[in-house]
Backbone as numpy.savetxt, mean C-alpha at the origin, in Angstrom:
# Nx Ny Nz CAx CAy CAz Cx Cy Cz
1.22 20.29 -8.21 0.80 19.24 -7.28 1.83 18.11 -7.26
1.98 17.51 -6.09 2.84 16.35 -5.94 1.96 15.13 -5.63
2.27 14.01 -6.26 1.51 12.77 -6.04 2.40 11.73 -5.37
1.93 11.20 -4.25 2.61 10.12 -3.55 1.84 8.83 -3.81
2.48 7.90 -4.49 1.86 6.63 -4.81 2.22 5.57 -3.78
1.25 4.75 -3.44 1.49 3.53 -2.66 1.91 2.43 -3.65
2.53 1.38 -3.14 3.02 0.30 -3.99 2.11 -0.93 -3.93
2.18 -1.69 -2.83 1.42 -2.93 -2.74 -0.09 -2.67 -2.79
-0.75 -3.28 -3.74 -2.19 -3.13 -3.85 -2.64 -1.89 -4.59
-1.70 -0.99 -4.89 -2.05 0.23 -5.61 -1.40 0.21 -6.99
-0.11 0.42 -7.05 0.59 0.29 -8.34 0.88 -1.17 -8.67
0.99 -2.00 -7.65 1.28 -3.42 -7.85 0.04 -4.26 -7.53
-0.34 -5.12 -8.45 -1.50 -5.99 -8.28 -1.04 -7.30 -7.64
-0.90 -7.27 -6.32 -0.31 -8.43 -5.63 -1.24 -9.06 -4.61
-2.54 -8.80 -4.70 -3.47 -9.29 -3.68 -3.45 -10.81 -3.57
-3.41 -11.51 -4.68 -3.41 -12.97 -4.64 -2.17 -13.50 -3.93
-1.03 -12.85 -4.18 0.22 -13.27 -3.53 0.18 -12.96 -2.04
-0.36 -11.80 -1.70 -0.48 -11.43 -0.28 -1.35 -12.44 0.46
-2.50 -12.79 -0.11 -3.40 -13.72 0.55 -2.74 -15.08 0.73
-2.06 -15.56 -0.31 -1.36 -16.84 -0.20 -0.28 -16.80 0.87
0.41 -15.68 0.97 1.50 -15.54 1.96 0.96 -15.43 3.37
-0.18 -14.77 3.54 -0.83 -14.73 4.86 -1.16 -16.15 5.31
-1.65 -16.96 4.39 -2.01 -18.33 4.76 -0.79 -19.17 5.12
0.34 -18.90 4.46 1.57 -19.58 4.87 1.96 -19.13 6.28
1.86 -17.84 6.53 2.25 -17.31 7.83 1.40 -17.82 8.98
0.12 -17.95 8.73 -0.81 -18.25 9.81 -1.09 -19.74 9.98
-0.53 -20.57 9.09 -0.83 -22.00 9.10 -0.63 -22.68 10.45
0.45 -22.38 11.21 0.62 -23.06 12.49 -0.38 -22.60 13.57
-1.08 -21.53 13.32 -1.89 -20.92 14.38 -3.39 -20.99 14.12
-3.80 -21.40 12.90 -5.22 -21.41 12.55 -5.50 -22.65 11.71
-6.60 -23.34 12.04 -6.87 -24.63 11.39 -7.43 -24.50 9.99
-8.04 -23.36 9.66 -8.61 -23.17 8.33 -7.92 -22.02 7.61
-7.76 -22.10 6.29 -7.12 -21.03 5.54 -7.93 -19.73 5.61
-7.23 -18.63 5.47 -7.86 -17.31 5.42 -8.44 -17.11 4.02
-9.70 -16.74 3.95 -10.33 -16.44 2.66 -10.13 -14.96 2.33
-10.44 -14.61 1.09 -10.36 -13.20 0.70 -11.31 -12.37 1.55
-12.48 -12.91 1.85 -13.42 -12.17 2.69 -12.87 -11.97 4.09
-12.20 -13.00 4.64 -11.54 -12.86 5.95 -10.52 -11.72 5.90
-9.71 -11.74 4.85 -8.66 -10.73 4.72 -9.27 -9.33 4.67
-10.28 -9.16 3.82 -10.92 -7.85 3.68 -11.54 -7.37 4.99
-12.10 -8.31 5.73 -12.78 -7.95 6.97 -11.81 -7.56 8.07
-10.70 -8.26 8.17 -9.81 -8.11 9.33 -8.59 -7.23 9.09
-8.19 -7.00 7.84 -6.91 -6.32 7.64 -6.90 -4.91 8.23
-5.83 -4.62 8.94 -5.64 -3.30 9.55 -4.16 -3.10 9.83
-3.80 -1.89 10.19 -2.47 -1.58 10.68 -2.59 -0.99 12.08
-1.65 -1.25 12.97 -0.48 -2.11 12.80 -0.86 -3.55 12.47
-0.05 -4.20 11.64 -0.39 -5.52 11.11 -0.50 -6.56 12.21
0.20 -6.34 13.31 0.08 -7.28 14.44 -1.37 -7.40 14.87
-2.14 -6.31 14.83 -3.55 -6.34 15.20 -4.38 -7.13 14.20
-3.95 -7.14 12.94 -4.62 -7.93 11.91 -4.57 -9.41 12.27
-3.39 -9.89 12.63 -3.27 -11.30 12.98 -4.03 -11.62 14.27
-4.01 -10.71 15.22 -4.77 -10.93 16.45 -6.26 -11.03 16.15
-6.72 -10.19 15.23 -8.14 -10.23 14.85 -8.48 -11.54 14.14
-7.60 -11.99 13.26 -7.84 -13.26 12.57 -7.91 -14.43 13.55
-7.05 -14.40 14.57 -6.99 -15.50 15.52 -8.01 -15.35 16.65
-8.55 -14.16 16.80 -9.53 -13.93 17.85 -8.93 -13.88 19.23
-7.64 -13.52 19.30 -6.96 -13.43 20.61 -5.71 -12.58 20.46
-5.16 -12.16 21.58 -3.89 -11.45 21.55 -2.78 -12.41 21.11
-1.78 -11.87 20.43 -0.64 -12.71 20.05 0.60 -12.20 20.77
1.47 -13.12 21.11 2.69 -12.75 21.83 3.70 -12.12 20.88
4.71 -11.51 21.44 5.78 -10.92 20.63 6.46 -12.00 19.80
6.68 -13.16 20.39 7.32 -14.26 19.67 6.46 -14.72 18.50
5.15 -14.82 18.73 4.24 -15.22 17.66 4.22 -14.18 16.54
4.21 -12.90 16.90 4.20 -11.83 15.90 5.45 -11.88 15.03
6.60 -12.05 15.66 7.84 -12.13 14.89 7.79 -13.32 13.94
7.29 -14.45 14.41 7.20 -15.65 13.58 6.22 -15.45 12.42
5.06 -14.89 12.71 4.05 -14.65 11.67 4.59 -13.71 10.59
5.23 -12.65 11.02 5.78 -11.68 10.06 6.89 -12.31 9.23
7.74 -13.10 9.87 8.84 -13.76 9.15 8.30 -14.75 8.13
7.33 -15.56 8.53 6.78 -16.57 7.63 6.08 -15.90 6.44
5.34 -14.80 6.71 4.67 -14.09 5.63 5.68 -13.57 4.61
6.69 -12.86 5.08 7.63 -12.24 4.16 8.48 -13.27 3.41
8.78 -14.37 4.06 9.52 -15.42 3.38 8.71 -15.96 2.20
7.41 -16.17 2.42 6.54 -16.66 1.35 6.34 -15.60 0.28
6.16 -14.35 0.70 5.91 -13.28 -0.26 7.12 -13.06 -1.17
8.31 -13.09 -0.60 9.52 -12.83 -1.39 9.68 -13.81 -2.55
9.25 -15.04 -2.36 9.42 -16.04 -3.41 8.53 -15.77 -4.62
7.49 -14.93 -4.45 6.54 -14.69 -5.53 6.45 -13.22 -5.95
7.06 -12.32 -5.18 6.88 -10.89 -5.40 7.20 -10.46 -6.82
8.24 -11.05 -7.40 8.65 -10.66 -8.75 7.67 -11.08 -9.83
6.69 -11.94 -9.47 5.71 -12.41 -10.44 4.46 -11.52 -10.49
4.30 -10.64 -9.53 3.09 -9.81 -9.48 3.12 -8.76 -10.58
2.03 -8.59 -11.31 2.00 -7.58 -12.37 1.69 -6.21 -11.82
2.01 -5.19 -12.59 1.54 -3.85 -12.24 0.03 -3.80 -12.39
-0.60 -2.92 -11.64 -2.04 -2.74 -11.75 -2.41 -2.21 -13.13
-3.62 -2.48 -13.56 -4.08 -2.04 -14.88 -3.93 -0.53 -15.02
-3.28 -0.12 -16.09 -3.12 1.29 -16.39 -2.01 1.99 -15.66
-1.21 1.27 -14.86 -0.21 1.92 -14.00 0.81 2.73 -14.80
1.39 2.13 -15.83 2.42 2.84 -16.59 1.83 4.06 -17.30
0.66 3.90 -17.86 0.02 5.01 -18.57 -0.29 6.16 -17.61
-0.78 5.83 -16.43 -1.12 6.85 -15.43 0.13 7.61 -15.00
1.21 6.90 -14.75 2.45 7.56 -14.33 2.98 8.48 -15.43
2.91 8.02 -16.67 3.38 8.85 -17.79 2.51 10.08 -17.98
1.19 9.91 -17.86 0.30 11.05 -18.04 0.43 12.06 -16.90
0.63 11.55 -15.69 0.82 12.44 -14.54 2.08 13.27 -14.72
3.16 12.63 -15.17 4.40 13.36 -15.44 4.19 14.39 -16.54
3.48 14.00 -17.60 3.24 14.92 -18.72 2.44 16.15 -18.30
1.64 16.02 -17.26 0.85 17.14 -16.75 1.68 18.08 -15.89
2.95 17.71 -15.67 3.84 18.58 -14.89 3.79 18.34 -13.40
3.15 17.27 -12.97 3.09 16.95 -11.54 4.30 16.10 -11.15
4.87 16.38 -10.00 5.96 15.55 -9.50 5.37 14.32 -8.81
6.17 13.25 -8.73 5.68 11.99 -8.19 6.74 11.32 -7.32
6.25 10.59 -6.32 7.14 9.79 -5.48 6.39 8.53 -5.08
7.12 7.60 -4.47 6.51 6.34 -4.05 6.86 6.10 -2.59
5.85 5.80 -1.80 6.05 5.48 -0.39 5.31 4.19 -0.07
6.05 3.20 0.36 5.49 1.89 0.66 5.89 1.46 2.06
5.07 0.59 2.65 5.43 0.00 3.92 6.05 -1.39 3.73
6.51 -1.66 2.51 7.28 -2.86 2.22 8.75 -2.54 2.50
9.53 -3.49 3.01 10.93 -3.20 3.38 11.70 -2.49 2.27
12.37 -1.40 2.65 13.00 -0.49 1.69 13.98 -1.19 0.75
14.88 -1.99 1.29 15.92 -2.61 0.47 15.36 -3.64 -0.50
14.20 -4.19 -0.19 13.56 -5.14 -1.10 12.66 -4.42 -2.11
12.14 -3.27 -1.71 11.25 -2.50 -2.58 11.97 -1.96 -3.81
13.17 -1.41 -3.61 13.86 -0.73 -4.70 14.07 -1.61 -5.93
14.57 -2.84 -5.79 14.75 -3.66 -6.99 13.43 -4.07 -7.64
12.36 -4.21 -6.87 11.07 -4.56 -7.45 10.53 -3.43 -8.32
10.65 -2.20 -7.84 10.18 -1.05 -8.61 11.03 -0.88 -9.87
12.34 -1.08 -9.73 13.23 -0.98 -10.89 12.91 -2.05 -11.93
12.65 -3.27 -11.46 12.34 -4.37 -12.37 11.04 -4.12 -13.12
10.13 -3.38 -12.49 8.85 -3.05 -13.14 9.01 -1.97 -14.20
10.19 -1.32 -14.23 10.46 -0.32 -15.25 9.79 1.02 -15.03
9.50 1.35 -13.77 8.80 2.61 -13.49 9.55 3.51 -12.51
10.74 3.10 -12.06 11.45 3.86 -11.03 11.83 5.26 -11.48
11.99 5.46 -12.80 12.41 6.78 -13.31 11.33 7.84 -13.15
10.11 7.43 -12.84 9.03 8.39 -12.70 9.06 9.11 -11.34
9.83 8.58 -10.39 9.71 9.05 -9.01 10.90 9.89 -8.56
10.60 11.02 -7.93 11.64 11.86 -7.35 12.26 11.20 -6.12
11.50 10.34 -5.47 12.00 9.66 -4.27 11.20 8.38 -4.09
11.86 7.32 -3.65 11.21 6.06 -3.33 11.61 5.68 -1.92
10.62 5.50 -1.07 10.89 5.11 0.31 10.07 3.88 0.66
10.72 2.92 1.31 10.03 1.77 1.87 10.19 1.77 3.38
9.76 0.71 4.00 9.82 0.58 5.45 11.26 0.43 5.92
11.65 1.31 6.84 12.96 1.20 7.47 12.85 0.96 8.96
11.61 0.95 9.47 11.40 0.78 10.90 10.81 -0.57 11.25
9.91 -0.57 12.23 9.33 -1.82 12.72 8.32 -2.39 11.73
8.36 -3.69 11.49 7.40 -4.31 10.58 5.96 -4.03 11.03
5.10 -3.74 10.05 3.69 -3.57 10.35 3.29 -2.21 10.88
4.20 -1.25 10.91 3.90 0.09 11.42 2.79 0.76 10.61
2.18 1.78 11.22 1.27 2.65 10.49 2.07 3.60 9.61
1.40 4.24 8.65 2.10 4.96 7.60 2.30 6.46 7.89
1.55 7.02 8.80 1.51 8.47 8.96 2.89 9.09 9.20
3.65 8.54 10.13 4.96 9.09 10.42 5.90 9.00 9.23
5.80 7.92 8.50 6.65 7.74 7.32 6.27 8.73 6.22
4.98 9.01 6.09 4.54 9.98 5.09 5.03 11.37 5.43
4.95 11.75 6.69 5.44 13.06 7.11 6.92 13.21 6.80
7.71 12.19 7.12 9.15 12.23 6.84 9.42 12.23 5.34
8.67 11.46 4.59 8.82 11.36 3.13 8.62 12.74 2.49
7.55 13.42 2.88 7.27 14.75 2.31 8.31 15.77 2.75
8.77 15.64 3.98 9.80 16.55 4.48 11.09 16.38 3.68
11.47 15.14 3.40 12.68 14.88 2.62 12.56 15.43 1.20
11.35 15.41 0.67 11.11 15.93 -0.67 10.99 17.45 -0.71
10.69 18.04 0.45 10.38 19.46 0.49 9.02 19.75 -0.13
8.13 18.77 -0.07 6.79 18.90 -0.67 5.80 19.48 0.33
4.91 20.32 -0.15 3.87 20.94 0.67 2.71 19.96 0.80
2.39 19.49 2.02 1.29 18.53 2.17 -0.04 19.05 1.62
-0.26 20.35 1.71 -1.54 20.90 1.24 -1.65 20.88 -0.28
-0.54 20.62 -0.97 -0.54 20.51 -2.42 -0.10 19.10 -2.84
-0.45 18.11 -1.99 -0.05 16.73 -2.22 -1.27 15.82 -2.27
-1.25 14.89 -3.20 -2.28 13.86 -3.31 -1.65 12.51 -3.01
-2.22 11.79 -2.06 -1.79 10.43 -1.75 -2.74 9.47 -2.44
-2.19 8.54 -3.22 -3.01 7.52 -3.88 -2.66 6.17 -3.25
-3.62 5.57 -2.57 -3.38 4.30 -1.90 -4.57 3.37 -2.02
-4.56 2.32 -1.20 -5.65 1.34 -1.29 -6.17 0.90 0.07
-5.73 1.55 1.15 -6.16 1.15 2.48 -6.60 2.36 3.32
-7.44 2.13 4.31 -7.77 3.22 5.23 -6.55 3.83 5.88
-5.49 3.04 6.09 -4.26 3.58 6.68 -3.64 4.65 5.79
-3.74 4.49 4.46 -3.26 5.53 3.54 -4.05 6.82 3.75
-5.37 6.68 3.89 -6.23 7.85 4.10 -5.93 8.52 5.43
-5.76 7.72 6.48 -5.47 8.28 7.80 -4.12 9.01 7.78
-3.14 8.44 7.10 -1.82 9.07 7.01 -1.93 10.42 6.31
-2.65 10.45 5.19 -2.83 11.70 4.45 -3.52 12.75 5.31
-4.56 12.34 6.00 -5.31 13.27 6.85 -4.42 13.84 7.95
-3.59 13.00 8.54 -2.74 13.45 9.64 -1.71 14.48 9.20
-1.24 14.39 7.97 -0.23 15.36 7.51 -0.86 16.53 6.76
-2.18 16.46 6.49 -2.85 17.55 5.80 -2.81 17.44 4.29
-2.69 16.20 3.77 -2.69 15.98 2.33 -4.05 15.46 1.86
-4.31 15.60 0.57 -5.50 15.01 -0.04 -5.23 13.53 -0.28
-6.29 12.75 -0.49 -6.12 11.33 -0.70 -7.25 10.78 -1.56
-6.92 9.81 -2.39 -7.91 9.00 -3.08 -7.51 7.55 -2.90
-8.47 6.70 -2.60 -8.21 5.28 -2.42 -8.72 4.50 -3.63
-7.92 3.55 -4.06 -8.29 2.69 -5.18 -8.91 1.41 -4.63
-10.08 1.09 -5.12 -10.76 -0.13 -4.69 -10.19 -1.31 -5.47
-9.06 -1.82 -4.98 -8.35 -2.89 -5.69 -8.60 -4.26 -5.09
-9.55 -4.35 -4.18 -9.98 -5.66 -3.70 -9.50 -6.09 -2.34
-8.59 -5.36 -1.73 -8.06 -5.77 -0.44 -8.92 -5.39 0.75
-9.93 -4.56 0.51 -10.85 -4.15 1.58 -12.26 -4.16 1.02
-13.23 -4.36 1.91 -14.60 -4.15 1.50 -14.77 -2.66 1.20
-15.46 -2.33 0.12 -15.57 -0.93 -0.28 -16.13 -0.02 0.81
-17.14 -0.44 1.58 -17.63 0.43 2.66 -16.54 0.83 3.65
-15.55 -0.04 3.87 -14.44 0.29 4.77 -13.59 1.41 4.18
-13.42 1.41 2.86 -12.68 2.48 2.20 -13.48 3.78 2.26
-14.75 3.69 1.98 -15.60 4.89 1.99 -15.70 5.50 3.38
-15.62 4.65 4.40 -15.70 5.15 5.78 -14.49 5.98 6.17
-13.41 5.88 5.38 -12.20 6.67 5.67 -12.40 8.14 5.34
-13.48 8.47 4.64 -13.82 9.87 4.40 -13.10 10.53 3.25
-12.58 9.73 2.31 -11.91 10.28 1.13 -12.56 9.70 -0.11
-12.19 10.23 -1.26 -12.75 9.72 -2.52 -12.25 8.30 -2.76
-13.12 7.46 -3.29 -12.77 6.08 -3.63 -12.97 5.89 -5.12
-11.94 5.37 -5.80 -11.99 5.17 -7.25 -11.94 3.69 -7.57
-12.45 3.34 -8.75 -12.47 1.94 -9.17 -11.13 1.47 -9.72
-10.24 2.40 -10.05 -8.94 2.04 -10.59 -8.04 3.24 -10.66
-6.81 3.05 -11.13 -5.83 4.13 -11.14 -6.22 5.27 -12.08
-6.77 4.93 -13.24 -7.15 5.98 -14.18 -8.23 6.86 -13.58
-9.24 6.24 -12.98 -10.30 7.02 -12.33 -9.76 7.84 -11.17
-8.75 7.31 -10.48 -8.18 8.01 -9.33 -7.53 9.32 -9.72
-6.80 9.31 -10.84 -6.01 10.48 -11.20 -6.69 11.34 -12.25
-7.73 10.84 -12.90 -8.39 11.55 -14.01 -8.80 12.98 -13.69
-9.32 13.29 -12.49 -9.72 14.67 -12.22 -8.59 15.68 -12.29
-7.35 15.19 -12.22 -6.20 16.10 -12.21 -5.48 16.15 -13.55
-5.99 15.40 -14.53 -5.35 15.34 -15.84 -6.34 15.79 -16.91
-5.98 16.80 -17.64 -6.86 17.36 -18.66 -7.09 16.40 -19.81
-8.34 16.30 -20.25 -8.67 15.54 -21.44 -8.66 14.02 -21.27
-8.69 13.54 -20.04 -8.72 12.08 -19.84 -10.14 11.65 -19.52
């Protein structure tokens, strides 16, 4: 089996930083800060639709570019401070010990992703690491298909571990299995509505595939 891990919100516990950065991004356009409940209720991909939902109106191309720029500028200043999710290193080591191959696919910009994963000390676990090389806020399905193709991995023998309905939709579109980790970025019913298994954490997510855990 091959395991494709998501980064933000899955292996990386960065929800607090994401929420703070969203509020920096949206400050010129909304009079009140976004709460965690707001974020959980409205977050979707493409991300441009997330901001439109928060504002309750369509946003222009200029506004979208500005929102995305402001978010990433704020996020970059704090990204290196985000810890790995509980159990992340242990899970990666145990998965490797079970003989499963692993890779990482994130919708975070590729050139910024690589040093963050290396700094976390886990890059050696992955056969391939891919971040976003296309348009900001894209959906994940096309990237997942290309990621697996580059690896030569069989989607029917692949498990995607993520934290958003978009991860589940991407897995379904390519014919892979998926488990979502309830790491706080979505209301749990929204994760369950994606039609895949939902776990409370990384250990619970991978435990069925690892003997004796």
